[in-house]
GROMACS .gro file of C-alpha atoms in nm:
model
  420
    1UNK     CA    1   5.055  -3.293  -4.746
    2UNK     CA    2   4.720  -3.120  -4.625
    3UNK     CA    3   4.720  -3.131  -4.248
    4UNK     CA    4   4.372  -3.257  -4.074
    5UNK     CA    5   4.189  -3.026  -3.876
    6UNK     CA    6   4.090  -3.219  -3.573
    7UNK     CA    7   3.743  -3.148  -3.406
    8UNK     CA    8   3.758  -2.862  -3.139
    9UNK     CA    9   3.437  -2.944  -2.957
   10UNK     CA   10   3.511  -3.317  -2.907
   11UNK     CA   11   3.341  -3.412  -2.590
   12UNK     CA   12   3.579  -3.610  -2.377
   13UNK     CA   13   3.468  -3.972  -2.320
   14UNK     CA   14   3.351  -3.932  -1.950
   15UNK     CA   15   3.105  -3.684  -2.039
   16UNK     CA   16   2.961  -3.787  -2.403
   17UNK     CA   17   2.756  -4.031  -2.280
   18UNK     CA   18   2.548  -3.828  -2.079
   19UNK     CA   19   2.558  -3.558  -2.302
   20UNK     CA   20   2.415  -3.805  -2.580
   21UNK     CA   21   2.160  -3.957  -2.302
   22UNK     CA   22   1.994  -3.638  -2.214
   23UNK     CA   23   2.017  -3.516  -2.603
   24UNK     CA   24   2.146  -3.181  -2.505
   25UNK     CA   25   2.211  -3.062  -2.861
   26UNK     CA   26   1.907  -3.209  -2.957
   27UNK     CA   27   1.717  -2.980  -2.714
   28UNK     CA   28   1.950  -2.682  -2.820
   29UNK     CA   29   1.863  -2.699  -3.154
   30UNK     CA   30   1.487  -2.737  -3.096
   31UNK     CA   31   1.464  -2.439  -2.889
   32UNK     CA   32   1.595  -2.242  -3.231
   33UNK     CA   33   1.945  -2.221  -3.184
   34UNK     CA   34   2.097  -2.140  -3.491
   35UNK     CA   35   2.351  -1.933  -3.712
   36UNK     CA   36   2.374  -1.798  -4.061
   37UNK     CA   37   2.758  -1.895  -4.109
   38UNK     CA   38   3.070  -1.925  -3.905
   39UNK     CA   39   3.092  -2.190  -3.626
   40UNK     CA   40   2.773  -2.357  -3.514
   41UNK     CA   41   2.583  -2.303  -3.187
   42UNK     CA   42   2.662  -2.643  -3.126
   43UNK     CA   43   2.981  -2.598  -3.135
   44UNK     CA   44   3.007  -2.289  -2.918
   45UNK     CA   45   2.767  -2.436  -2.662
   46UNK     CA   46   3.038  -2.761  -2.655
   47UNK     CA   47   3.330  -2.561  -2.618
   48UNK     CA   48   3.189  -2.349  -2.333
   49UNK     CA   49   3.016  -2.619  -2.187
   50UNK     CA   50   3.331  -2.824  -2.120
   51UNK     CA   51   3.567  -2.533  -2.075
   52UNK     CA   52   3.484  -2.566  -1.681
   53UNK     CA   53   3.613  -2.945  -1.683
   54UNK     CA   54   3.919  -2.866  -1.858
   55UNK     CA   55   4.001  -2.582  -1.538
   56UNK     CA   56   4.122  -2.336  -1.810
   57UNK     CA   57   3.924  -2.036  -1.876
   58UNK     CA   58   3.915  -1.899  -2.175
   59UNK     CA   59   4.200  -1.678  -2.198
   60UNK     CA   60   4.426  -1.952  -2.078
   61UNK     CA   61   4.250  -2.149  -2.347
   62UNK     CA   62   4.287  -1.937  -2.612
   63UNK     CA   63   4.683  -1.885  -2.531
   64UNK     CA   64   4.759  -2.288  -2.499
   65UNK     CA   65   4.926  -2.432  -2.822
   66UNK     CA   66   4.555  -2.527  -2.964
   67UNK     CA   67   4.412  -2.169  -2.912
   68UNK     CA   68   4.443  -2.100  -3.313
   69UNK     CA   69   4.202  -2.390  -3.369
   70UNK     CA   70   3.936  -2.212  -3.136
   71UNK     CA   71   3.691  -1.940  -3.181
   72UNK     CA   72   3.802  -1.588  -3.120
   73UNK     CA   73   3.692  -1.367  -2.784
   74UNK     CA   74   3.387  -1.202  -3.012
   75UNK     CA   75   3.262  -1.502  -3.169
   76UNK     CA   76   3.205  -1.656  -2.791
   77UNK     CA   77   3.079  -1.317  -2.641
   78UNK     CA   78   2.842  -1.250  -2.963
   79UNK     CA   79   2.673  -1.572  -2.861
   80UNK     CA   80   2.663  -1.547  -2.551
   81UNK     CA   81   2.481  -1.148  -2.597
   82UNK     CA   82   2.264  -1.278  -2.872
   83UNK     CA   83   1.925  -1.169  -2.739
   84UNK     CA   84   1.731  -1.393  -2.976
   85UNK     CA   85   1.782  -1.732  -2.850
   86UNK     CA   86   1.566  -1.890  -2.614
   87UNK     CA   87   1.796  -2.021  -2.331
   88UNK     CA   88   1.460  -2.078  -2.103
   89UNK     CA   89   1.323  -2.303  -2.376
   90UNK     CA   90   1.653  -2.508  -2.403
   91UNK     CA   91   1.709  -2.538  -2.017
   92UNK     CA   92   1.284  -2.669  -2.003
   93UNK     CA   93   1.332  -2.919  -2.253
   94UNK     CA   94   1.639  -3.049  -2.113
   95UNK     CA   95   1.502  -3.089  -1.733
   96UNK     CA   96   1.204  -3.224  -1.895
   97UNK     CA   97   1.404  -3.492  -2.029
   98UNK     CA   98   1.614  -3.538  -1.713
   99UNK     CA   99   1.351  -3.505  -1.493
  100UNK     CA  100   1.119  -3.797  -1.696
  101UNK     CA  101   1.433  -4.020  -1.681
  102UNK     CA  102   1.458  -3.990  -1.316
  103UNK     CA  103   1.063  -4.067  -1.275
  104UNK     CA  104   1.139  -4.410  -1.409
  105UNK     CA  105   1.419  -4.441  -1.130
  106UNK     CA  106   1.131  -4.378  -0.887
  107UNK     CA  107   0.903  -4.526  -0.691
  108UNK     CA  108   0.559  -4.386  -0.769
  109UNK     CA  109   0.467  -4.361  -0.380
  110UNK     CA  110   0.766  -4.139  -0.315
  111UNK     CA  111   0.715  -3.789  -0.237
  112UNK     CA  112   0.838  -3.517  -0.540
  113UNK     CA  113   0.846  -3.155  -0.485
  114UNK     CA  114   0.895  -2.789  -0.686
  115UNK     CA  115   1.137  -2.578  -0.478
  116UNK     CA  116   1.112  -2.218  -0.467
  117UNK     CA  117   1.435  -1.978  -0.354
  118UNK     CA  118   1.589  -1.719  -0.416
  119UNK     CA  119   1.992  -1.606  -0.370
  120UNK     CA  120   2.242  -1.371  -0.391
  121UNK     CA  121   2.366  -1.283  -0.762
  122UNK     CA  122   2.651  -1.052  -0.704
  123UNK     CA  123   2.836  -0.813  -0.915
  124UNK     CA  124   2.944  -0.562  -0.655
  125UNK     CA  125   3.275  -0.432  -0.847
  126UNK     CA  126   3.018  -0.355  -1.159
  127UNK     CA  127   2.922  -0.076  -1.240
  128UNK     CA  128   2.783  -0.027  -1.607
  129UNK     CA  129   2.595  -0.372  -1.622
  130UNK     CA  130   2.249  -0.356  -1.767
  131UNK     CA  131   1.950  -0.384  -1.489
  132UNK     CA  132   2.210  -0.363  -1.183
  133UNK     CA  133   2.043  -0.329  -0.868
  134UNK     CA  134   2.088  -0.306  -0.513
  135UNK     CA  135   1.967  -0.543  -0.280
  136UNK     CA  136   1.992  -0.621   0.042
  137UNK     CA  137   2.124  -0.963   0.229
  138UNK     CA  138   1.868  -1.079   0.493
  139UNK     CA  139   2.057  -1.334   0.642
  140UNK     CA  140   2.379  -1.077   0.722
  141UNK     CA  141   2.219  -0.735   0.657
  142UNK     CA  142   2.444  -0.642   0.402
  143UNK     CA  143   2.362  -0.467   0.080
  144UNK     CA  144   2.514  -0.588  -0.209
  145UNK     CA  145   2.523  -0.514  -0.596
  146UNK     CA  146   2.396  -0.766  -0.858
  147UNK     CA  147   2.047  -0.937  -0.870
  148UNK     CA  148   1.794  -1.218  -0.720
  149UNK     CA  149   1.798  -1.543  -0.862
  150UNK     CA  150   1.493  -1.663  -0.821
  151UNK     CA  151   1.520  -2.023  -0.923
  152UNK     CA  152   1.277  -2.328  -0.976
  153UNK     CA  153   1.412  -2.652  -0.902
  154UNK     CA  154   1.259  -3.044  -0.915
  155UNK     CA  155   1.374  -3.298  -0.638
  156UNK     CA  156   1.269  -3.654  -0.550
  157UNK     CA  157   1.485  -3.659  -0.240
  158UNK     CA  158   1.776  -3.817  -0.407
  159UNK     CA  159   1.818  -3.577  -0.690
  160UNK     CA  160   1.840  -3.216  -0.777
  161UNK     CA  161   1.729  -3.033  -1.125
  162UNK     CA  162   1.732  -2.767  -1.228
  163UNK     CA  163   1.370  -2.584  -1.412
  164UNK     CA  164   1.380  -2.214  -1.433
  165UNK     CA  165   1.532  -1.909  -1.283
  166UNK     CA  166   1.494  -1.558  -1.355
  167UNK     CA  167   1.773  -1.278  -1.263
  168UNK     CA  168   1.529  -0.991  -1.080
  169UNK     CA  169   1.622  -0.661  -1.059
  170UNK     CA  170   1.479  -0.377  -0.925
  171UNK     CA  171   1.230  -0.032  -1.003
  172UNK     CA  172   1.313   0.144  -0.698
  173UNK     CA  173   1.653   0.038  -0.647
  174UNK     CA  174   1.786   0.005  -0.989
  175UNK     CA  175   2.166   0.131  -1.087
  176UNK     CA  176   2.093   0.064  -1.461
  177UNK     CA  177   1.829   0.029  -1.637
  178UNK     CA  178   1.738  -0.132  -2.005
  179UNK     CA  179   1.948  -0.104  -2.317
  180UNK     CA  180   1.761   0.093  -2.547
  181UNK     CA  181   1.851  -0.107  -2.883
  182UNK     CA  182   1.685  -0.450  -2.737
  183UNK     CA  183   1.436  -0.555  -3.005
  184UNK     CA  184   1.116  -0.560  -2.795
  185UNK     CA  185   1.021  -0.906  -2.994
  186UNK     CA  186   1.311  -1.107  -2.872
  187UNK     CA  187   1.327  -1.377  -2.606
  188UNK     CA  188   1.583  -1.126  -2.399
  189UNK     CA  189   1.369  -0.825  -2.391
  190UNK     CA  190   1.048  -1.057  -2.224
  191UNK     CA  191   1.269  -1.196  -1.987
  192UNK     CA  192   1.405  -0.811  -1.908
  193UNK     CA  193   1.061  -0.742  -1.837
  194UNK     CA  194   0.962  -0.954  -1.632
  195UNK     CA  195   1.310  -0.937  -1.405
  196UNK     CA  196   1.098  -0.643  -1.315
  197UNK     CA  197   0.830  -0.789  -1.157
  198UNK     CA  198   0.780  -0.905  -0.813
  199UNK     CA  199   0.920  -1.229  -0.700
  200UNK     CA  200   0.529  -1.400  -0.656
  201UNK     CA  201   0.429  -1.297  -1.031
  202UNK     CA  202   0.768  -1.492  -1.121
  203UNK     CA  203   0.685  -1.788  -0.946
  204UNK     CA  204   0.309  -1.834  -1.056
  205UNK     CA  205   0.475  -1.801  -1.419
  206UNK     CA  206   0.725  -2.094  -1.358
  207UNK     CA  207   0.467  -2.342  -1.213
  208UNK     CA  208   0.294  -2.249  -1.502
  209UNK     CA  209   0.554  -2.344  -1.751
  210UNK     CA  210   0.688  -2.615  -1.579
  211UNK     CA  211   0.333  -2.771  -1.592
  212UNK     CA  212   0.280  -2.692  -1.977
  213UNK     CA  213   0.608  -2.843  -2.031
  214UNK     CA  214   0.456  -3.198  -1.848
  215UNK     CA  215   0.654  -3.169  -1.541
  216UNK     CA  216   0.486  -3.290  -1.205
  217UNK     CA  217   0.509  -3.304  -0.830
  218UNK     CA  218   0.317  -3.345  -0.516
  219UNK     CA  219   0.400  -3.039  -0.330
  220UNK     CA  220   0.553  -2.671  -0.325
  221UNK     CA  221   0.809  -2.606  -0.098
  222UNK     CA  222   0.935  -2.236   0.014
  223UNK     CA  223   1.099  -2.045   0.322
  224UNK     CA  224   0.942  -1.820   0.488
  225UNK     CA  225   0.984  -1.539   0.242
  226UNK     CA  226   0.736  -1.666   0.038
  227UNK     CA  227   0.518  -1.841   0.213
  228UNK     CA  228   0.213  -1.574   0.215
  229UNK     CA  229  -0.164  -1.641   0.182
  230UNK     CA  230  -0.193  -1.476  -0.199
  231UNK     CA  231   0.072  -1.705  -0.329
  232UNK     CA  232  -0.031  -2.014  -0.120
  233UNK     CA  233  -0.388  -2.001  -0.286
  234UNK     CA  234  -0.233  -1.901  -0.647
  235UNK     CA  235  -0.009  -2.237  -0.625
  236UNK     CA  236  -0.372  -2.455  -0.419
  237UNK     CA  237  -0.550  -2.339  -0.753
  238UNK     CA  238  -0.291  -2.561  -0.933
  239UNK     CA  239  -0.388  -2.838  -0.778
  240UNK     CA  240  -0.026  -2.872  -0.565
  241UNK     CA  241   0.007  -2.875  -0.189
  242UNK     CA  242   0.233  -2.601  -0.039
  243UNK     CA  243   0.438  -2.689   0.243
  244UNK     CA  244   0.654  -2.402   0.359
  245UNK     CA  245   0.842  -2.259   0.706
  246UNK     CA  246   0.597  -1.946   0.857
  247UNK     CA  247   0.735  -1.591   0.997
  248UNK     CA  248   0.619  -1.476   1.261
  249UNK     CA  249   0.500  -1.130   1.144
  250UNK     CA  250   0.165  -1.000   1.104
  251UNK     CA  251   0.014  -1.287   0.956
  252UNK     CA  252  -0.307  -1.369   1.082
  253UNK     CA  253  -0.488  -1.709   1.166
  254UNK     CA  254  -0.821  -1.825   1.214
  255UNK     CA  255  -0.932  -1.995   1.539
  256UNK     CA  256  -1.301  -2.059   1.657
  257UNK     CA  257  -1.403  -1.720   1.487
  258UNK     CA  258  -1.131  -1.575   1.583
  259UNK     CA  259  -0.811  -1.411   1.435
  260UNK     CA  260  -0.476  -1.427   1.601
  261UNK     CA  261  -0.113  -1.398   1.589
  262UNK     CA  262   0.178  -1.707   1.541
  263UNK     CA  263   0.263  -1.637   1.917
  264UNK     CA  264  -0.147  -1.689   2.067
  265UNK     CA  265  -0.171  -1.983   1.767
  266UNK     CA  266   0.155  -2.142   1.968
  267UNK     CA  267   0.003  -2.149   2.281
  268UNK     CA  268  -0.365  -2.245   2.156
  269UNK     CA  269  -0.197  -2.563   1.988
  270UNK     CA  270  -0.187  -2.907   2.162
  271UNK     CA  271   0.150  -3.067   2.265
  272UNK     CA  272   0.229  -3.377   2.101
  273UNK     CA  273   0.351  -3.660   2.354
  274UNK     CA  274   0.613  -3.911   2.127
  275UNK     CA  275   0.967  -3.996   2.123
  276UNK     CA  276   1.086  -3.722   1.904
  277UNK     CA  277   1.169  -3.376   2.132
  278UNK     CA  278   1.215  -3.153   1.881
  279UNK     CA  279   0.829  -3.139   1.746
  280UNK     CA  280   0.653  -2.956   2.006
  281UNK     CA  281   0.280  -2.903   1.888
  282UNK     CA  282   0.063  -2.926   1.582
  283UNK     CA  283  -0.252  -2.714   1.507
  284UNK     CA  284  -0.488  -2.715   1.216
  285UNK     CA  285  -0.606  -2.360   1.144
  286UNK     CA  286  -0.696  -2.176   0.827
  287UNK     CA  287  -0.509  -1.872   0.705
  288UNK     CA  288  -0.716  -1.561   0.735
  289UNK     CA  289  -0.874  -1.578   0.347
  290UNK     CA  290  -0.961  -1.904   0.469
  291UNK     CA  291  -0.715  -2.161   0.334
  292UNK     CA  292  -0.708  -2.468   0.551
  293UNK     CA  293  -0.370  -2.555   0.666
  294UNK     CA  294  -0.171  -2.771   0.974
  295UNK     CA  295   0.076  -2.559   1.152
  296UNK     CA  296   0.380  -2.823   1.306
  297UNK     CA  297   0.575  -2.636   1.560
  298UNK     CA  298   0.960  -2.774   1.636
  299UNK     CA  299   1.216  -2.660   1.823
  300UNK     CA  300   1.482  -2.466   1.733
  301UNK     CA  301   1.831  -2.610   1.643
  302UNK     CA  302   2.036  -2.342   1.781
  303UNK     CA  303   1.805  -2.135   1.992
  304UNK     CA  304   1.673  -2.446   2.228
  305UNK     CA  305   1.406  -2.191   2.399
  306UNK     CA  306   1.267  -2.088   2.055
  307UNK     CA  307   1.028  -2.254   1.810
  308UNK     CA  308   1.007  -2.269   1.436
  309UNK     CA  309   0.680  -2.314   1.243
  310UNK     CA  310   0.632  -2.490   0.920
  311UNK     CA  311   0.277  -2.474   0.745
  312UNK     CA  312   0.152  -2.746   0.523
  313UNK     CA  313  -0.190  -2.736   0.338
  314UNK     CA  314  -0.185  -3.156   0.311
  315UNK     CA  315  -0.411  -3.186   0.632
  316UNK     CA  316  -0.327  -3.573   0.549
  317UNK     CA  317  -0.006  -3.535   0.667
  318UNK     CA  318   0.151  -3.606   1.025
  319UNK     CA  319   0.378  -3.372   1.210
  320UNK     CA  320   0.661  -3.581   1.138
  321UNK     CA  321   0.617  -3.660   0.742
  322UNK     CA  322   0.531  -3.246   0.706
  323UNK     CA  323   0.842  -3.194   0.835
  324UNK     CA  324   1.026  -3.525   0.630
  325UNK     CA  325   0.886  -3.352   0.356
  326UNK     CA  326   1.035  -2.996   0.444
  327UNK     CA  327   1.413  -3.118   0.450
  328UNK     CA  328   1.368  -3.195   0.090
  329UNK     CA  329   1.414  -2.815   0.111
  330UNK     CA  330   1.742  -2.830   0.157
  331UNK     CA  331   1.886  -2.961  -0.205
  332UNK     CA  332   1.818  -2.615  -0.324
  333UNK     CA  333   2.058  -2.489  -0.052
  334UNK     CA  334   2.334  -2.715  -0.205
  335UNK     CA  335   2.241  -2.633  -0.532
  336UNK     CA  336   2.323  -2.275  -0.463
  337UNK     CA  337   2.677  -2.398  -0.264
  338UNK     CA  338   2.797  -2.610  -0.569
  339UNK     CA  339   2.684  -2.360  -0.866
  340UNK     CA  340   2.868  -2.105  -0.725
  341UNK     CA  341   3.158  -2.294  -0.533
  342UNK     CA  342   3.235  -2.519  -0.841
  343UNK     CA  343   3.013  -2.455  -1.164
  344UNK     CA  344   3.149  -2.074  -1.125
  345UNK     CA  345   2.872  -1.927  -1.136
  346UNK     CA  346   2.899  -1.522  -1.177
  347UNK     CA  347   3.289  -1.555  -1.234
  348UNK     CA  348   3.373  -1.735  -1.542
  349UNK     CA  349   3.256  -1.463  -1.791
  350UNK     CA  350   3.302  -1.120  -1.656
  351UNK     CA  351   3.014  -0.951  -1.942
  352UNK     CA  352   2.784  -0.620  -1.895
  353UNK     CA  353   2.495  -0.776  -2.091
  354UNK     CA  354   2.163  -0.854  -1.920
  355UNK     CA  355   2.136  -1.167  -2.185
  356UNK     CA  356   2.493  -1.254  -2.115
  357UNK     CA  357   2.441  -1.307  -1.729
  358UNK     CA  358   2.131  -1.555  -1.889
  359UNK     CA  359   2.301  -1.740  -2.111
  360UNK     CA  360   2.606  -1.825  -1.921
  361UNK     CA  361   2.357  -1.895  -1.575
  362UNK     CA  362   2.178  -2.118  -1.781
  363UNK     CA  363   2.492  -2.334  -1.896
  364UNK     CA  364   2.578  -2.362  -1.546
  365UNK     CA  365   2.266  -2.491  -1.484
  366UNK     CA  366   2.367  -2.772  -1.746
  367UNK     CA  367   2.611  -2.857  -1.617
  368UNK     CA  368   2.439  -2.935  -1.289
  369UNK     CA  369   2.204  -3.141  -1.456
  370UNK     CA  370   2.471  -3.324  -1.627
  371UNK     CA  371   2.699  -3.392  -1.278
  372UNK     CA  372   2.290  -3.493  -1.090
  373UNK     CA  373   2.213  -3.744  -1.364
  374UNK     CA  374   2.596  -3.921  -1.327
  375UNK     CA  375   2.528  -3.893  -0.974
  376UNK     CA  376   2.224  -4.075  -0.975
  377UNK     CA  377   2.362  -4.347  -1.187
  378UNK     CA  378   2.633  -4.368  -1.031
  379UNK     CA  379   2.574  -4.688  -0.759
  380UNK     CA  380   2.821  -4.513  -0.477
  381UNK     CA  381   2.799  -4.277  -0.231
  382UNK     CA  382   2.985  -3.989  -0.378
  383UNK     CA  383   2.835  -3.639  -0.370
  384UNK     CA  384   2.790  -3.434  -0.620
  385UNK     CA  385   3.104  -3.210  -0.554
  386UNK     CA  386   3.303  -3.518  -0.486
  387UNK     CA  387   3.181  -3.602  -0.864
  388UNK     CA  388   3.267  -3.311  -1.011
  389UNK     CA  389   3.662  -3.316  -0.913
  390UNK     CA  390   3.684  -3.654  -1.012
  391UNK     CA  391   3.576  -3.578  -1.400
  392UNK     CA  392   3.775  -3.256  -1.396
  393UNK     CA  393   4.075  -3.499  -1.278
  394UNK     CA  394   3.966  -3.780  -1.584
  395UNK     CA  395   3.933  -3.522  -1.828
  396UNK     CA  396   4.275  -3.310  -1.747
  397UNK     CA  397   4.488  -3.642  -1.772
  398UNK     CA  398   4.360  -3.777  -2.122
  399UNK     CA  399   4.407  -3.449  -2.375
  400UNK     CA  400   4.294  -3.590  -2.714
  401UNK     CA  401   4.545  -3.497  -2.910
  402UNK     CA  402   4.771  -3.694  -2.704
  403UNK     CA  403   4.555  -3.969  -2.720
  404UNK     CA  404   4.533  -3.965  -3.142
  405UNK     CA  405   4.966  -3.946  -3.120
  406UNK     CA  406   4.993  -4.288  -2.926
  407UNK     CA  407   4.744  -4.461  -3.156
  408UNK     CA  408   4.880  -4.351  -3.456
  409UNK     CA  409   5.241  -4.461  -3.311
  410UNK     CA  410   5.067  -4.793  -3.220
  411UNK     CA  411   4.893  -4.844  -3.595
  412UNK     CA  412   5.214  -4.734  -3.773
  413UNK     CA  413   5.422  -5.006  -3.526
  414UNK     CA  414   5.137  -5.307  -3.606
  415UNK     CA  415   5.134  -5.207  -3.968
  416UNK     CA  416   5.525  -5.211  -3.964
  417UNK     CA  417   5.521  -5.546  -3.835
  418UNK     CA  418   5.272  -5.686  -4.068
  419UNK     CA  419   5.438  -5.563  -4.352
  420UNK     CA  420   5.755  -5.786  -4.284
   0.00000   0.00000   0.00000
């Protein structure tokens, strides 16, 4: 009796349907995913894709009792180091699609917004990993080992997705630097290059992408890192708004003729009388290469004798919707919490490839997408963390193969029956 070979990459039934909604292996296999012989990139992407749901990685998977139907170690790690394929081009197509969905969910008078950040990639017990850098934390002041991820993201308020990222290293502070047998045509060797460039050139390229792809919004939003008058006008020539929080360095503002510091700006600005403390005065000024822009002042949270400044170039806007708009800001912050607290993010494969780190960052990010569309289905109040335990739960208590047992039991006991 031939024994059936049951599929390895079956989807379990709380995630198919989303997978099938936002035709994620329809997008895979339009941004030229494919393979000569052997298992498909369909496959592989499935099984590593769910592999995170199942809480096994994939040693543990690989010694369970069905690790002889699965792919060996090299067949996973060639595709994940395959420097041809065009991960960017998969994860664009599939926000794209997740993003138009969620349009429909919208109303078209509420605000939408690109988010710019950037945070820590680490690798700091690495050593030989291609284009490792050193960087340094600004919020503790400690150096680290790894790269930027400088990521793009799309957010109505309600949901999170998503765009683009790139992995930046470094010139000056680089450990290691390019593998020498890259083919200089590939998808891999463009995106090595321009991990090399600085973090403004990078974001000028996503809008830019993003845009070509038919993705929209009504503003930019950035921290202060980024928020600098060569970048502001870059993103104003796209026809978006930036709204971003201002540092107080030596940025320079124009005021009757004159230029001045954040400090003098503070105390040239009017107070605003209302109910709400915590905005303390509003000023419209222009940047010094003459960008017009309102400056909101509010106090800060933790320092009550300090302020905070937030600069928007919408000089429609109130002081309080500039700074309604500015919270939207923070989804990128959980974003970052959840990829890396849950989605393990930098510790499911341990691999010294520069396309590696890509591939694998950019399934994570499908799986975010995946969890933010549920989540904005779904008609509770559960967040997206609160999600993701829940299917990890679902899926871990229905294995398929114990599933097929029962209802072949069941058919043989009804056909036993019928028979008599």
């Amino acid at each position: 009796m031939i024994e059936q070979k049951l599929s390895i990459d079956q989807l379990p039934a709380e995630i198919k349907p989303a997978f099938q909604e936002l035709k994620v292996i329809k997008h895979l296999n339009d941004a030229g995913f494919k393979k000569k012989f052997g298992f498909t990139c369909a496959t592989l992407f499935r099984i590593i894709f769910v592999l995170l749901f199942q809480q096994k990685n994939w040693f543990r998977l690989l010694e369970s009792q069905r690790g002889t139907n699965y792919p060996g170690k090299d067949t996973v790690y060639r595709f994940l180091n395959h420097s041809g394929y065009a991960w960017r081009r998969f994860l664009t197509l599939l926000s794209r699609e997740t993003i138009h969905r969620m349009e429909t969910l919208t109303s078209d008078q509420r605000e939408t917004a690109f988010i710019f950040d950037d945070s820590m990639f680490e690798r700091n017990r690495s050593k030989v990993v291609e284009m490792l850098a050193r960087f340094k934390d600004h919020a503790t002041g400690v150096y680290y080992k790894g790269f930027r991820m400088l990521t793009m993201g799309w957010t109505d308020g309600h949901s999170f997705v998503p765009v683009d990222f790139s992995l930046l290293s470094s010139n000056n502070s680089s450990i290691n630097g390019i593998a020498a047998e890259i083919d200089k045509r590939s998808s891999g060797f463009k995106r090595r290059k321009e991990a090399l460039q600085a973090a403004p050139v990078n974001i000028t390229a996503m809008l830019d992408r993003a845009i070509a792809a038919g993705m929209s919004a009504s503003y930019v939003l950035m921290d202060s890192w980024f928020t600098h008058a060569p970048l502001i006008q870059e993103i104003r020539d796209r026809n978006l708004h930036v709204i971003g929080m201002v540092k107080n360095d030596k940025k320079r503002y124009l005021v009757d003729g004159q230029r001045i510091c954040l400090n003098s700006l503070y105390a040239t600005a009017a107070r605003i009388e209302g109910k709400n403390r915590n905005i303390l005065r509003q000023i419209r000024t222009e940047l010094a290469p003459g960008i017009p822009v309102t400056v909101v002042f509010v106090r800060h949270r933790s320092k009550k004798k300090e302020w905070l400044a937030i600069l928007s170039t919408d000089l429609t806007l109130s002081a309080s919707n500039i700074i309604r708009i500015y919270r939207m800001r923070w989804e990128i912050e959980v974003f970052f919490k959840c990829a890396k607290s849950l989605l393990r993010l930098q510790k499911e494969f341990q691999g010294r490839s520069y396309d590696l780190l890509i591939s694998h960052t950019t399934i994570v990010f499908a799986r975010y997408i995946l969890l933010a569309w549920q989540h904005r289905q779904s008609t509770d109040q559960r967040t997206i963390g609160g999600l993701f335990y829940l299917l990890c739960d679902e899926v871990g208590t229905m294995d398929w193969v114990v599933a097929l047992q029962q209802l072949v039991e069941l058919m043989n006991e009804v056909a036993a029956k019928a028979g008599k």
